[in-house]
Every structure is written in C-alpha cells, then in structure tokens.
Short mmCIF file of C-alpha atoms in Angstrom, two decimals:
data_model
loop_
_atom_site.label_atom_id
_atom_site.label_comp_id
_atom_site.label_asym_id
_atom_site.label_seq_id
_atom_site.Cartn_x
_atom_site.Cartn_y
_atom_site.Cartn_z
CA MET A 1 31.49 -6.59 21.20
CA LYS A 2 28.53 -9.09 20.75
CA ASN A 3 27.57 -10.45 17.90
CA LEU A 4 30.99 -9.38 16.68
CA SER A 5 31.22 -12.31 14.14
CA LYS A 6 27.39 -11.59 12.35
CA TYR A 7 28.98 -7.80 11.45
CA LYS A 8 32.02 -9.16 10.17
CA ASP A 9 29.43 -12.07 8.11
CA LEU A 10 27.71 -8.98 6.88
CA ALA A 11 30.77 -6.44 6.20
CA LEU A 12 32.42 -9.65 4.38
CA LEU A 13 28.41 -9.77 2.74
CA LEU A 14 28.21 -5.91 1.65
CA TRP A 15 32.21 -6.58 0.15
CA LYS A 16 31.66 -9.66 -1.85
CA TYR A 17 28.84 -8.27 -3.88
CA GLY A 18 30.47 -4.34 -3.81
CA ASN A 19 31.03 -4.80 -7.11
CA SER A 20 27.26 -6.05 -8.32
CA ASP A 21 24.58 -4.96 -9.92
CA LEU A 22 23.01 -5.59 -6.41
CA ILE A 23 24.84 -2.65 -4.66
CA LYS A 24 24.51 -0.44 -7.38
CA TYR A 25 21.36 -0.59 -7.84
CA ALA A 26 20.19 0.29 -4.50
CA GLY A 27 22.76 3.55 -4.45
CA LEU A 28 25.11 1.38 -1.95
CA GLU A 29 28.40 2.75 -3.06
CA ASP A 30 29.35 5.03 -0.70
CA ALA A 31 28.66 2.41 1.82
CA VAL A 32 31.49 0.00 0.90
CA ASP A 33 34.56 1.06 0.39
CA SER A 34 35.89 1.64 -3.03
CA LYS A 35 38.65 0.29 -2.89
CA ALA A 36 37.45 -2.72 -2.41
CA VAL A 37 35.03 -2.69 -5.42
CA GLN A 38 37.62 -1.96 -7.51
CA GLU A 39 40.22 -5.32 -6.23
CA ASN A 40 36.53 -7.35 -6.17
CA SER A 41 35.76 -6.11 -10.11
CA GLU A 42 37.04 -8.76 -11.52
CA SER A 43 35.09 -11.15 -10.29
CA LYS A 44 31.42 -11.58 -10.57
CA VAL A 45 28.97 -13.21 -8.98
CA SER A 46 25.40 -14.61 -9.67
CA PRO A 47 22.04 -14.02 -7.36
CA ASP A 48 22.18 -17.49 -6.48
CA GLU A 49 25.48 -17.16 -4.42
CA LEU A 50 23.75 -14.34 -2.40
CA VAL A 51 21.14 -17.23 -1.39
CA GLU A 52 23.35 -19.38 -0.50
CA ASP A 53 25.23 -16.89 1.36
CA LEU A 54 22.13 -14.94 3.26
CA LYS A 55 21.33 -19.47 4.45
CA ASP A 56 24.32 -19.22 5.80
CA MET A 57 24.04 -16.31 8.23
CA GLY A 58 21.67 -17.03 9.74
CA PRO A 59 17.31 -17.86 9.62
CA ALA A 60 16.47 -13.77 10.12
CA PHE A 61 18.97 -12.96 6.74
CA ILE A 62 16.76 -15.97 4.66
CA LYS A 63 13.66 -14.62 5.90
CA LEU A 64 15.06 -11.22 4.77
CA GLY A 65 15.85 -12.30 1.65
CA GLN A 66 12.06 -13.44 0.56
CA LEU A 67 11.36 -10.01 1.61
CA LEU A 68 13.62 -8.56 -0.69
CA SER A 69 12.51 -10.60 -3.02
CA THR A 70 9.11 -8.74 -3.12
CA ARG A 71 11.58 -5.82 -3.66
CA PRO A 72 12.39 -4.45 -7.24
CA ASP A 73 13.43 -1.24 -6.29
CA LEU A 74 15.75 -2.07 -3.93
CA LEU A 75 17.42 -4.84 -6.48
CA PRO A 76 17.63 -6.21 -9.87
CA PRO A 77 15.23 -8.55 -11.15
CA SER A 78 17.68 -11.35 -11.07
CA TYR A 79 17.94 -11.14 -7.47
CA THR A 80 14.60 -10.60 -6.76
CA GLU A 81 13.57 -14.14 -8.60
CA ALA A 82 16.51 -15.83 -7.07
CA LEU A 83 15.37 -14.57 -3.83
CA ALA A 84 12.04 -15.75 -3.98
CA ASN A 85 13.43 -19.42 -4.12
CA LEU A 86 14.51 -19.51 -1.00
CA GLN A 87 11.14 -21.41 0.25
CA ASP A 88 11.69 -24.83 1.58
CA GLN A 89 15.20 -24.95 1.33
CA VAL A 90 16.81 -25.59 5.14
CA GLY A 91 17.56 -29.17 6.13
CA PRO A 92 15.24 -30.86 9.15
CA PHE A 93 16.28 -30.74 12.41
CA SER A 94 16.57 -33.91 14.82
CA TYR A 95 13.33 -36.15 15.69
CA GLU A 96 14.55 -35.95 19.15
CA GLU A 97 14.71 -32.26 19.48
CA VAL A 98 10.92 -31.87 18.04
CA ARG A 99 9.45 -34.45 20.51
CA GLU A 100 11.20 -32.35 23.33
CA ILE A 101 9.39 -29.21 21.80
CA VAL A 102 6.38 -30.69 21.71
CA GLU A 103 6.54 -32.32 25.00
CA SER A 104 7.46 -29.46 26.44
CA GLU A 105 5.02 -26.94 25.21
CA LEU A 106 1.81 -29.17 24.82
CA LYS A 107 3.28 -30.84 28.55
CA VAL A 108 2.17 -34.04 27.97
CA ARG A 109 4.45 -37.30 26.57
CA ILE A 110 4.09 -37.23 22.75
CA SER A 111 2.71 -40.81 22.76
CA LYS A 112 0.09 -39.75 25.45
CA ALA A 113 -1.00 -36.12 23.27
CA PHE A 114 -1.26 -38.64 19.29
CA ASN A 115 -1.58 -42.32 18.36
CA THR A 116 0.65 -42.32 15.60
CA PHE A 117 3.70 -39.24 15.01
CA SER A 118 5.93 -39.56 12.10
CA GLU A 119 9.28 -38.68 13.04
CA GLN A 120 10.48 -37.91 8.88
CA PRO A 121 8.94 -34.29 8.03
CA ILE A 122 6.89 -33.57 5.35
CA ALA A 123 8.34 -30.09 5.33
CA SER A 124 11.45 -28.12 6.27
CA ALA A 125 11.24 -24.24 6.13
CA SER A 126 13.83 -21.58 8.06
CA LEU A 127 11.49 -21.26 10.98
CA GLY A 128 10.15 -24.06 11.39
CA GLN A 129 8.99 -27.88 10.10
CA VAL A 130 6.05 -30.11 10.00
CA HIS A 131 5.14 -33.60 10.85
CA LEU A 132 2.10 -35.82 10.17
CA ALA A 133 0.19 -37.09 13.06
CA GLU A 134 -2.96 -39.07 14.36
CA LEU A 135 -4.86 -37.29 17.31
CA ALA A 136 -6.27 -39.53 19.96
CA ASN A 137 -9.86 -39.63 18.14
CA GLY A 138 -8.04 -40.59 14.68
CA GLU A 139 -8.05 -37.69 12.89
CA THR A 140 -5.32 -36.88 10.57
CA VAL A 141 -3.72 -33.88 11.56
CA VAL A 142 -0.42 -31.84 10.84
CA VAL A 143 1.94 -30.82 12.91
CA LYS A 144 4.49 -27.90 12.80
CA VAL A 145 6.87 -27.54 15.20
CA GLN A 146 9.21 -23.88 16.32
CA ARG A 147 13.54 -24.30 15.56
CA PRO A 148 14.69 -25.17 18.75
CA HIS A 149 16.65 -21.90 20.44
CA ILE A 150 14.92 -20.24 16.89
CA ARG A 151 14.02 -16.74 18.67
CA GLU A 152 17.58 -16.22 20.91
CA LYS A 153 18.44 -16.78 16.59
CA VAL A 154 16.64 -13.99 15.39
CA MET A 155 17.32 -11.72 17.80
CA GLU A 156 20.65 -11.70 17.43
CA ASP A 157 20.57 -11.44 13.69
CA LEU A 158 17.93 -8.37 14.14
CA GLU A 159 20.14 -6.27 16.75
CA VAL A 160 22.81 -6.59 13.60
CA LEU A 161 20.05 -5.45 10.76
CA GLU A 162 18.74 -2.79 13.01
CA THR A 163 22.24 -1.70 14.11
CA THR A 164 23.36 -1.79 10.38
CA ALA A 165 20.37 -0.19 8.51
CA LYS A 166 21.22 2.91 11.25
CA PHE A 167 24.55 3.21 10.02
CA LEU A 168 23.53 2.94 6.35
CA GLU A 169 20.29 5.38 6.65
CA LYS A 170 23.20 7.57 8.37
CA ASN A 171 25.79 7.73 5.47
CA THR A 172 23.88 6.64 2.61
CA GLU A 173 21.33 8.32 0.24
CA ALA A 174 20.15 4.73 -0.05
CA GLY A 175 19.71 4.48 3.49
CA LYS A 176 17.74 8.13 3.83
CA GLN A 177 15.73 7.46 0.68
CA PHE A 178 14.56 4.17 1.46
CA ARG A 179 14.45 4.73 4.85
CA PHE A 180 16.02 1.36 6.12
CA THR A 181 15.58 1.43 9.96
CA GLN A 182 11.73 2.11 9.24
CA ASN A 183 11.62 -0.90 7.20
CA VAL A 184 14.08 -3.12 9.06
CA GLN A 185 11.36 -2.54 12.29
CA GLN A 186 8.35 -3.30 10.28
CA PHE A 187 10.31 -6.48 9.07
CA LYS A 188 11.06 -7.15 12.96
CA THR A 189 7.23 -6.70 14.27
CA SER A 190 6.40 -8.94 10.98
CA LEU A 191 8.94 -11.94 11.61
CA LEU A 192 8.52 -11.85 15.80
CA ARG A 193 4.79 -12.07 15.40
CA GLU A 194 5.85 -15.11 11.95
CA LEU A 195 7.27 -16.79 15.92
CA ASN A 196 4.06 -16.95 18.22
CA TYR A 197 2.35 -19.80 16.30
CA LYS A 198 -1.37 -18.84 18.27
CA THR A 199 -1.28 -15.54 15.97
CA GLU A 200 -0.61 -17.25 12.99
CA ALA A 201 -3.74 -19.63 14.72
CA GLN A 202 -5.33 -16.84 14.74
CA ASN A 203 -4.50 -15.91 11.00
CA ILE A 204 -5.82 -19.18 9.44
CA LYS A 205 -9.62 -18.36 12.19
CA ILE A 206 -9.87 -14.80 10.27
CA LEU A 207 -9.27 -15.45 6.34
CA GLU A 208 -11.23 -19.58 7.28
CA LYS A 209 -13.73 -16.71 7.65
CA ASN A 210 -13.48 -14.01 5.41
CA LEU A 211 -13.00 -16.89 2.51
CA SER A 212 -15.82 -18.50 3.63
CA GLU A 213 -17.82 -17.56 0.25
CA PHE A 214 -15.42 -19.14 -2.17
CA ARG A 215 -17.23 -23.30 -2.59
CA HIS A 216 -13.27 -24.17 -3.88
CA ILE A 217 -11.10 -22.97 -1.27
CA VAL A 218 -10.32 -23.92 1.40
CA VAL A 219 -7.61 -24.05 4.52
CA PRO A 220 -6.95 -25.89 7.13
CA THR A 221 -8.33 -25.69 10.26
CA PRO A 222 -6.31 -25.01 14.41
CA ILE A 223 -6.86 -27.67 16.58
CA ASP A 224 -6.33 -25.11 19.86
CA ASP A 225 -5.67 -27.73 22.13
CA TYR A 226 -3.13 -28.88 20.17
CA SER A 227 -0.64 -24.92 19.78
CA THR A 228 0.87 -23.35 21.23
CA GLU A 229 3.63 -20.38 20.97
CA LYS A 230 6.17 -23.45 19.14
CA VAL A 231 3.76 -26.21 18.00
CA LEU A 232 0.95 -24.81 15.69
CA THR A 233 -1.67 -28.22 14.93
CA MET A 234 -3.84 -27.82 11.63
CA GLN A 235 -6.36 -30.01 10.31
CA TYR A 236 -4.50 -32.24 7.71
CA LEU A 237 -5.69 -31.63 3.86
CA LYS A 238 -4.28 -33.70 1.33
CA GLY A 239 -3.70 -33.37 -2.12
CA LYS A 240 -0.32 -31.81 -3.86
CA LYS A 241 1.37 -28.33 -4.97
CA ILE A 242 0.08 -26.92 -8.16
CA THR A 243 3.32 -27.28 -9.77
CA SER A 244 3.57 -31.34 -9.19
CA ILE A 245 -0.33 -31.90 -10.73
CA SER A 246 0.16 -34.52 -14.17
CA PRO A 247 -1.56 -33.20 -17.23
CA LEU A 248 -3.12 -36.12 -17.30
CA LYS A 249 -5.38 -34.47 -13.80
CA LYS A 250 -4.96 -31.19 -15.81
CA LEU A 251 -7.27 -32.36 -18.14
CA GLU A 252 -9.74 -33.44 -15.72
CA LEU A 253 -10.38 -29.83 -14.01
CA ASP A 254 -11.85 -27.33 -14.70
CA GLY A 255 -8.72 -25.15 -14.69
CA GLU A 256 -10.04 -21.50 -15.63
CA ARG A 257 -13.33 -22.20 -12.89
CA LEU A 258 -11.00 -22.40 -9.75
CA ALA A 259 -8.17 -19.74 -10.97
CA ASP A 260 -10.77 -17.39 -12.07
CA GLU A 261 -12.31 -18.21 -7.63
CA LEU A 262 -8.53 -18.16 -6.70
CA PHE A 263 -7.97 -14.39 -7.95
CA GLN A 264 -11.19 -13.18 -6.91
CA ALA A 265 -10.18 -14.53 -3.11
CA TYR A 266 -7.65 -12.61 -3.25
CA LEU A 267 -8.78 -9.35 -4.80
CA LYS A 268 -11.59 -9.60 -1.96
CA GLN A 269 -8.66 -10.12 -0.18
CA ILE A 270 -6.75 -6.79 -0.53
CA LEU A 271 -9.71 -4.50 -1.65
CA ILE A 272 -12.41 -5.71 0.62
CA ASP A 273 -10.84 -7.36 3.78
CA GLY A 274 -7.61 -5.51 4.02
CA PHE A 275 -6.30 -8.57 5.54
CA VAL A 276 -3.93 -10.97 2.83
CA HIS A 277 -2.54 -13.67 3.06
CA ALA A 278 0.61 -12.81 1.87
CA ASP A 279 2.96 -15.73 0.32
CA PRO A 280 0.75 -17.79 -2.42
CA HIS A 281 3.46 -18.99 -3.81
CA PRO A 282 3.14 -22.72 -5.66
CA GLY A 283 4.74 -24.40 -2.87
CA ASN A 284 1.48 -22.93 -0.60
CA VAL A 285 -0.96 -23.68 -2.64
CA HIS A 286 -1.61 -27.27 -3.22
CA LEU A 287 -4.76 -28.80 -5.17
CA MET A 288 -7.15 -31.51 -2.97
CA ASP A 289 -7.97 -35.11 -4.02
CA ASP A 290 -11.51 -34.15 -4.33
CA SER A 291 -10.16 -30.59 -6.71
CA HIS A 292 -10.49 -28.40 -3.73
CA ILE A 293 -7.42 -25.88 -3.26
CA ALA A 294 -5.91 -25.57 0.01
CA LEU A 295 -4.22 -22.51 1.32
CA LEU A 296 -1.50 -23.50 3.09
CA ASP A 297 1.70 -21.16 5.54
CA PHE A 298 0.17 -18.35 7.03
CA GLY A 299 3.04 -17.08 9.35
CA MET A 300 3.24 -13.83 6.47
CA VAL A 301 0.11 -12.11 6.33
CA ALA A 302 0.27 -8.17 5.19
CA HIS A 303 -3.07 -5.74 7.04
CA ILE A 304 -3.89 -3.22 4.91
CA PRO A 305 -5.68 -0.01 6.11
CA LYS A 306 -8.97 0.59 4.92
CA ASN A 307 -8.11 4.06 3.23
CA ILE A 308 -5.45 2.04 1.18
CA THR A 309 -7.42 -0.80 0.54
CA GLU A 310 -9.84 2.24 -1.61
CA ASN A 311 -7.19 3.65 -3.83
CA TYR A 312 -5.73 0.13 -4.25
CA LEU A 313 -9.23 -0.48 -5.88
CA LYS A 314 -9.20 2.41 -8.17
CA LEU A 315 -5.76 2.04 -9.30
CA PHE A 316 -6.54 -1.48 -10.26
CA LEU A 317 -9.64 -0.61 -12.06
CA ASN A 318 -7.95 2.09 -14.16
CA ALA A 319 -4.75 0.48 -14.72
CA GLY A 320 -6.69 -3.04 -16.22
CA ASP A 321 -8.89 -0.14 -18.01
CA GLY A 322 -6.35 1.80 -19.02
CA GLU A 323 -6.45 5.22 -17.84
CA ALA A 324 -3.48 6.00 -17.68
CA ASP A 325 -4.06 9.31 -15.51
CA GLU A 326 -6.06 8.63 -13.55
CA ALA A 327 -3.74 5.44 -12.37
CA VAL A 328 -1.51 8.35 -11.96
CA ASP A 329 -2.79 10.38 -9.82
CA ILE A 330 -4.08 7.72 -7.59
CA ILE A 331 0.12 6.17 -6.76
CA LEU A 332 1.47 9.29 -6.53
CA LYS A 333 -1.67 9.99 -3.71
CA LEU A 334 -0.54 6.91 -2.32
CA SER A 335 2.98 7.88 -2.53
CA GLU A 336 5.87 10.05 -0.91
CA LYS A 337 7.68 12.70 -3.06
CA GLN A 338 11.11 12.90 -1.80
CA LYS A 339 13.43 15.06 -2.77
CA GLY A 340 14.34 15.72 -6.71
CA ALA A 341 11.16 13.82 -7.67
CA ASP A 342 10.63 14.48 -11.25
CA GLU A 343 6.88 14.15 -11.92
CA LYS A 344 6.48 14.61 -15.25
CA LYS A 345 9.06 11.62 -16.12
CA PHE A 346 7.00 9.59 -13.76
CA ARG A 347 3.96 10.24 -15.16
CA SER A 348 5.12 9.77 -19.20
CA VAL A 349 6.55 6.21 -17.97
CA ILE A 350 3.58 4.49 -16.05
CA SER A 351 1.45 5.59 -18.39
CA SER A 352 3.38 3.76 -21.02
CA MET A 353 3.70 0.97 -19.09
CA ILE A 354 -0.47 1.12 -18.67
CA LEU A 355 -0.66 1.67 -22.50
CA GLU A 356 0.97 -1.31 -23.17
CA ASN A 357 -0.60 -3.99 -20.63
CA GLN A 358 -3.47 -3.16 -22.59
CA ASN A 359 -1.97 -4.55 -25.51
CA THR A 360 -0.49 -7.52 -23.82
CA THR A 361 -1.83 -11.38 -24.83
CA ALA A 362 -3.15 -12.97 -22.12
CA LYS A 363 -0.63 -15.53 -21.66
CA ASP A 364 1.89 -13.07 -21.23
CA LEU A 365 -0.01 -10.86 -18.91
CA GLN A 366 1.11 -10.68 -15.27
CA THR A 367 -0.87 -8.04 -13.18
CA GLY A 368 2.00 -8.64 -10.55
CA ARG A 369 4.38 -7.80 -12.52
CA LEU A 370 2.58 -4.65 -13.68
CA ILE A 371 2.33 -3.38 -9.39
CA LEU A 372 6.04 -4.90 -9.05
CA GLU A 373 7.55 -2.47 -11.64
CA MET A 374 5.09 0.23 -10.61
CA VAL A 375 7.18 0.22 -7.35
CA LYS A 376 10.40 0.36 -9.16
CA THR A 377 9.78 3.00 -11.24
CA ALA A 378 8.02 5.01 -8.56
CA GLY A 379 11.61 5.00 -6.32
CA LYS A 380 13.42 5.43 -9.90
CA PHE A 381 11.91 9.27 -10.27
CA GLY A 382 11.96 10.27 -6.47
CA PHE A 383 8.08 8.15 -5.21
CA LEU A 384 8.19 6.55 -2.50
CA LEU A 385 5.08 3.58 -2.34
CA PRO A 386 3.39 1.84 0.75
CA PRO A 387 5.83 -0.83 2.00
CA GLU A 388 1.99 -2.94 1.62
CA MET A 389 2.04 -1.93 -1.88
CA SER A 390 5.63 -4.17 -2.43
CA MET A 391 3.55 -6.86 -1.05
CA ILE A 392 0.87 -7.00 -2.66
CA GLY A 393 2.87 -6.41 -6.06
CA LYS A 394 4.54 -10.33 -5.05
CA THR A 395 1.94 -11.72 -4.02
CA MET A 396 -0.51 -11.16 -7.28
CA LEU A 397 2.77 -12.20 -9.27
CA ASN A 398 2.44 -16.02 -7.13
CA LEU A 399 -0.91 -15.42 -7.72
CA ASP A 400 -0.16 -14.95 -12.00
CA GLN A 401 2.24 -18.15 -11.52
CA ALA A 402 -0.62 -20.66 -9.77
CA GLY A 403 -3.31 -19.42 -12.04
CA ARG A 404 -1.39 -20.10 -15.47
CA ILE A 405 -0.50 -23.12 -13.76
CA LEU A 406 -4.68 -24.21 -13.41
CA ALA A 407 -5.50 -22.26 -16.40
CA PRO A 408 -2.92 -21.07 -19.28
CA ASP A 409 -4.86 -18.98 -20.45
CA PHE A 410 -6.39 -16.95 -17.55
CA ASN A 411 -6.36 -13.45 -18.27
CA PRO A 412 -6.46 -11.56 -14.42
CA ASN A 413 -7.25 -8.14 -15.93
CA GLU A 414 -10.29 -9.70 -17.00
CA ALA A 415 -10.56 -11.46 -14.51
CA ILE A 416 -10.40 -7.74 -12.02
CA GLN A 417 -12.82 -5.59 -15.17
CA ARG A 418 -15.18 -8.68 -14.53
CA HIS A 419 -15.46 -8.92 -10.45
CA SER A 420 -15.32 -5.11 -10.43
CA LEU A 421 -18.90 -4.57 -9.59
CA ASN A 422 -18.96 -7.14 -6.81
CA LEU A 423 -16.31 -5.60 -5.33
CA MET A 424 -17.47 -2.47 -5.72
CA ASN A 425 -21.08 -3.71 -4.03
CA GLU A 426 -18.61 -5.27 -1.46
CA HIS A 427 -17.18 -1.95 -0.17
CA MET A 428 -19.63 0.18 -0.07
CA LYS A 429 -21.68 -3.23 2.21
CA GLU A 430 -19.00 -3.04 3.97
CA ASP A 431 -18.95 1.37 4.56
CA LEU A 432 -22.52 0.87 5.58
CA THR A 433 -21.59 -1.53 7.76
CA SER A 434 -19.13 -0.35 9.20
CA TYR A 435 -18.08 2.25 12.60
CA ASN A 436 -18.30 5.32 10.33
CA LEU A 437 -21.79 4.35 9.70
CA PHE A 438 -23.30 3.60 13.62
CA SER A 439 -21.98 7.34 13.88
CA ALA A 440 -23.66 8.95 11.22
CA LEU A 441 -26.67 7.25 12.85
CA LEU A 442 -26.21 8.09 16.46
CA GLU A 443 -25.42 12.24 14.91
CA SER A 444 -29.08 11.78 12.95
CA LYS A 445 -30.80 10.70 16.02
CA GLU A 446 -29.48 13.19 18.11
CA LEU A 447 -30.64 15.23 14.91
CA ILE A 448 -34.30 14.44 15.07
CA GLY A 449 -34.29 14.31 18.67
CA GLN A 450 -33.67 17.88 18.69
CA LEU A 451 -35.20 19.12 15.55
CA PRO A 452 -39.09 19.57 16.62
CA ALA A 453 -37.46 22.09 19.77
CA ARG A 454 -36.10 24.06 16.89
CA LEU A 455 -37.94 24.42 14.50
CA ASN A 456 -41.25 25.33 17.00
CA LYS A 457 -38.66 28.00 18.22
CA PHE A 458 -38.01 29.39 14.48
CA PHE A 459 -41.70 29.30 13.49
CA GLU A 460 -42.12 31.67 16.55
CA ASN A 461 -39.51 33.92 16.21
CA ALA A 462 -41.01 34.21 12.76
CA ALA A 463 -44.32 35.29 13.95
CA ASP A 464 -43.09 38.11 17.06
CA ASN A 465 -41.08 39.41 13.41
CA LYS A 466 -37.96 37.94 14.99
CA LEU A 467 -36.47 36.54 12.31
CA GLU A 468 -32.86 37.13 11.29
CA PHE A 469 -30.68 36.50 8.57
CA LYS A 470 -27.01 36.48 9.32
CA ILE A 471 -24.43 36.09 6.60
CA ASN A 472 -20.80 35.60 7.14
CA ALA A 473 -19.90 34.41 3.55
CA LEU A 474 -18.74 38.28 2.69
CA ASP A 475 -16.10 41.16 3.94
CA GLU A 476 -18.68 43.26 4.74
CA GLU A 477 -16.20 45.98 5.72
CA HIS A 478 -14.14 45.30 1.83
CA LEU A 479 -17.61 45.20 0.00
CA MET A 480 -19.54 48.53 1.91
CA LYS A 481 -15.82 50.27 1.34
CA GLY A 482 -16.66 49.09 -2.79
CA PHE A 483 -19.58 50.90 -2.53
CA GLN A 484 -18.40 53.47 -1.28
CA LYS A 485 -15.78 53.91 -4.09
CA ILE A 486 -18.55 53.82 -6.94
CA ALA A 487 -20.92 55.89 -5.11
CA ASN A 488 -17.94 58.64 -4.66
CA ARG A 489 -17.30 57.95 -8.12
CA ILE A 490 -20.82 58.79 -9.90
CA THR A 491 -20.87 61.96 -7.48
CA MET A 492 -17.54 63.14 -8.71
CA GLY A 493 -19.16 62.88 -12.56
CA LEU A 494 -22.07 64.66 -11.84
CA ILE A 495 -20.19 67.62 -10.98
CA LEU A 496 -18.12 67.60 -13.49
CA ALA A 497 -21.02 66.83 -15.58
CA SER A 498 -22.87 69.99 -14.36
CA LEU A 499 -19.67 71.79 -14.69
CA ILE A 500 -19.50 71.56 -18.56
CA ILE A 501 -23.10 72.33 -19.01
CA GLY A 502 -22.46 75.38 -16.86
CA SER A 503 -19.90 77.07 -18.78
CA SER A 504 -21.27 75.94 -21.87
CA LEU A 505 -24.60 78.79 -20.63
CA LEU A 506 -22.17 80.97 -19.70
CA MET A 507 -20.40 81.15 -22.63
CA ARG A 508 -23.60 83.14 -23.94
CA VAL A 509 -23.21 85.67 -21.02
CA GLU A 510 -21.31 88.91 -21.89
CA THR A 511 -18.51 89.91 -19.94
CA ASN A 512 -15.39 92.08 -19.72
CA PHE A 513 -12.85 89.04 -18.51
CA THR A 514 -12.18 87.12 -21.66
CA LEU A 515 -9.81 84.54 -22.12
CA PHE A 516 -8.52 83.28 -25.57
CA GLY A 517 -11.64 85.37 -27.35
CA TYR A 518 -14.09 83.48 -24.73
CA PRO A 519 -15.56 84.91 -21.35
CA GLY A 520 -13.23 83.86 -18.50
CA PHE A 521 -15.60 82.31 -15.78
CA ALA A 522 -16.55 80.01 -18.94
CA ILE A 523 -13.33 79.07 -20.48
CA ILE A 524 -11.98 78.28 -16.05
CA THR A 525 -14.72 76.37 -15.45
CA PHE A 526 -14.13 73.84 -18.87
CA ILE A 527 -10.61 73.58 -17.65
CA VAL A 528 -11.19 72.41 -14.61
CA ALA A 529 -14.15 70.10 -15.96
CA ALA A 530 -11.74 68.86 -18.50
CA ILE A 531 -8.51 67.91 -15.79
CA GLY A 532 -11.39 66.51 -13.23
CA ALA A 533 -12.72 64.04 -16.55
CA ALA A 534 -8.86 63.54 -16.92
CA ILE A 535 -8.64 62.19 -13.86
CA LEU A 536 -11.62 60.31 -13.69
CA ALA A 537 -10.53 58.70 -16.34
CA PHE A 538 -6.94 57.74 -15.81
CA GLN A 539 -8.46 56.11 -12.01
CA ILE A 540 -11.23 53.79 -14.02
CA LEU A 541 -8.67 53.15 -16.42
CA LYS A 542 -5.59 53.01 -14.64
CA LEU A 543 -5.82 52.18 -11.21
CA ASP A 544 -8.84 49.87 -11.31
CA GLU A 545 -7.44 47.52 -13.33
CA GLY A 546 -8.03 43.43 -12.12
#
C-alpha cells in the first residue's frame, strides 16, 4: 500500500495521544482503540512532544500543526500554544541544493545573476529557507528558496491526511461535527498556494497597495525578473524581530503610535479589504533601523468574503462596547447550527465573556484571545463558525502580542473604538465604488431613459378617464365573503327586531286563539324572535371568536 509508513505513523500518533487531552477534547475517543487508550493511560504526554512528533512526520504535518494552533475549538490551550512554536524550527538544507534550485529556476548561473549570494541562510522554515544576496545593480535582496522535492513530500502527506479525515468523518461524531474532510480540503488548497512563490509575490503586491496609507508600515517589494514558483527574490528590509528589541531602543521609540498604526492596518485588512496577512507572529514583524515596521512572510493569507467582513465589523464594535446581545446575534448569524445545539447556554456564556472583557484592564486585554474563546465556546454548544474566524482570532492574538512588545499598556479595545468611525466610512466608500453601485447606476439610467414616455402615457390615460388602479394587496374573495356575512347579520337583526315589535302590537288585538292567557299569534311571533335572537347572539359570541 502506498504511503503505508505514513499511515502507520499517524496511527501511532493517535494511539500515543489516545489518553491525552488532545483526543478527549476533540471527541475522538471512538476513533482509537479503547484498550490501547487504557494501557497508555499511565503515561501522560506533553504538548511539546506533539510538536516534535509533527516535525518528524513531514512538512504538511508541520503546517497542519501551525493551522491547528488557530483552532481552540478542537484543541486545549496548552496544545495550541505549543503548536504556535512550530515556526522557524526546521533545520536548513545544503547550499549545493540551493544553488542547483536557483540556477534551474532562473536559467542562469548563480554567479551571473547575483554579485554575491550568502551560503548560510538567515532563516529556515518547513517549506523553504532565505538567503541574503546582492543584485548586479548593487541592491541587497533576500532570496527565498523552496526545499528540494518538497511538493512531492507534501502531496504524499496530504493524501494520508485526506484518507484519515474521511475515516474520522465517517466514524466519529467530532469528524462529522467539524467536517474534517472539508477542512483538510481547505488546508490542501491553502498549502498548495503557499508552495507557489508567484502567488506569494502577488500577495505582497496586493498588501503593498492596501497598506500604502500607513506611513510607518512597509512590506518587501518582490523582484519579478528573479522570481519563479520555487524562488522568490525580494527587497531586503534591514531590521530585527520586535522580540529582539533592546530596552534602550524601546525608550527611543514612539511605541504607542507604532502599535496603534499596526493594529489599524490589520483592522483595515480584516474589516475592509477582506485580504489578510494571516501570520503576524513576532518573528514576522521586524523593527527596521529607521523605526518603521516591516511585515514579512506572505505565504499564509486569509480571504474573507465581503458579507462576512461587514458582520465582523459589527461584531468587533458591539463586543468592544459591551453590547453582548447584539454580539451574540451576529455570531449566531455567522455560525452554522449543529444537531443538539444549545442556544440559551451559548448566549449566557458569550454574554458573560463579553461583559468580563469590558472589565479587563488594558494590560491583560487580548482581543484575539476573546475571538478564539468565542470560536471554542460556539463549538462546545453546537455552533460551527467559519474557519476564517479562527484565523482572524489567531492573527489578532499575534497582533496583541506584537502590540504589547511595542507598547505594554496598549489597549486594542480602545483602538477599535477609536478607529470605528474611519472603518465605517471606509466600508461606505467601498460600497460606493463597488460593482453593486455600478449595477444600480445602470438600472437608474434605464429608469430615467424610460421615465418621459411613461409619464406621457400616464397623463394621457388620466385625461381620457382611462386611469385604473389595481390593488392586489388584499384577498378580494375573502373580503367580499366578510361583507356578505355582515350584511346577512344586519338583515337578520332587522327581521328579528320587526318580529318583536309586531308581537308587541298583536298583544293589543283581541282574539279567541290564546296561549298562556295572551293572544296566540303575538306569543308565537315573540317566541320565534327570541329563538332567532339567541341563535344570532351565539353565532356572534362563539363562532366569530378570534
């Protein structure tokens, strides 16, 4: 069987973590052997071991671990935190392999394409590594080179993951609830896109355009003539990871301003553009020598549909204002209700969470963690939120951490409220320049063009007394039956009243035919009128109720 060893490794992984919080939290107990779980129950395994195991299993599993770090609805906090440390932990490959790939992709000897090319990488990750180089014109650049045969290895890993996801979805409740097959397909699409460096270059250009209004935030410009699917050459932005900034340098910075601008830039990406640099962990946020913020590594981006960005904007504003009921309504609107969902408890927990967030100090407030907690709580009570929300939550959590490094007292909630008016204006501006407006203008043009002829026809009909109004808002047949019923009741009432008056007059007429000592015809007429009145009263009081 193809990839048998991979399936064996994955089975061993499930067995190893069969007793851990990982399996229990995800509801996968029914996917692993209960006897094996019991035998393994004595030896608790740590989240750090999971990180090492995923690294040993291959590149796709490393990327899957990074993705799972954004899913608090699937994994406990200790695991998501450990998996977030998978970045920048993969050893480099040799310079000989680098040279071979670069020359094969650029169709030129590396010594001809570059004045210098460092043999030692400045960064190494699961899919590729980065080298410093100098172009023939003297410009310093960074060259990102894809790992040799990485696509083939990734495809093998993805095949194993797809098969396993189908099995879990068929045989476990968690697999059905969280749609493992669909999630793996989305992961596959994202990962294959990340393996194409031309796509990453395009991502950079889009973000460069979208972030052009922010004076202190820059992205590296790609060099198209030196870039292919496996080699990406970009402008070198000299700086340090913000985690490496010295205390003395922090004193020189206007950290509050930088943190606020960084936060505003990501709010714009999430809530306006719908195109987000989804991996702003501190390692990908550098402080340049000129005190600008440089964003790096654009392989992972999130695309958010416009209808969802509008709801996210409302959610951010309501959560920031402490409007719990409105925020819960938006979450429910965004989510997909599962079988057995408990809306009452969900509302109660989320409302408490938002109100507690209002009372959190600026130092402890983390917007990203709040979003991830919402995702986790939604899954717990049977509401499945879009996967983009987990990605946004993780993005905001990384952003919170970066903001705290730049300005320890930075308050993201306050920043959201401060920028809310600008965000709303941007949304309206987007709507005014969108295809919807263009479509509306075309319809208006057609209406205006036909208006003179229609008005002319209207006035002609009015002058010739041919104007008719047709109203279809009411059910004419039902209405006529009602009127007929009322007319019959009125007629019956008049007849009964006439009989009563007639019987009163007949009482004065002496006759040999008597009943109960009174004139017989008068008594009969009165009895008929009384019975008729009783029947009419019964119909009005009982049969016409409601």
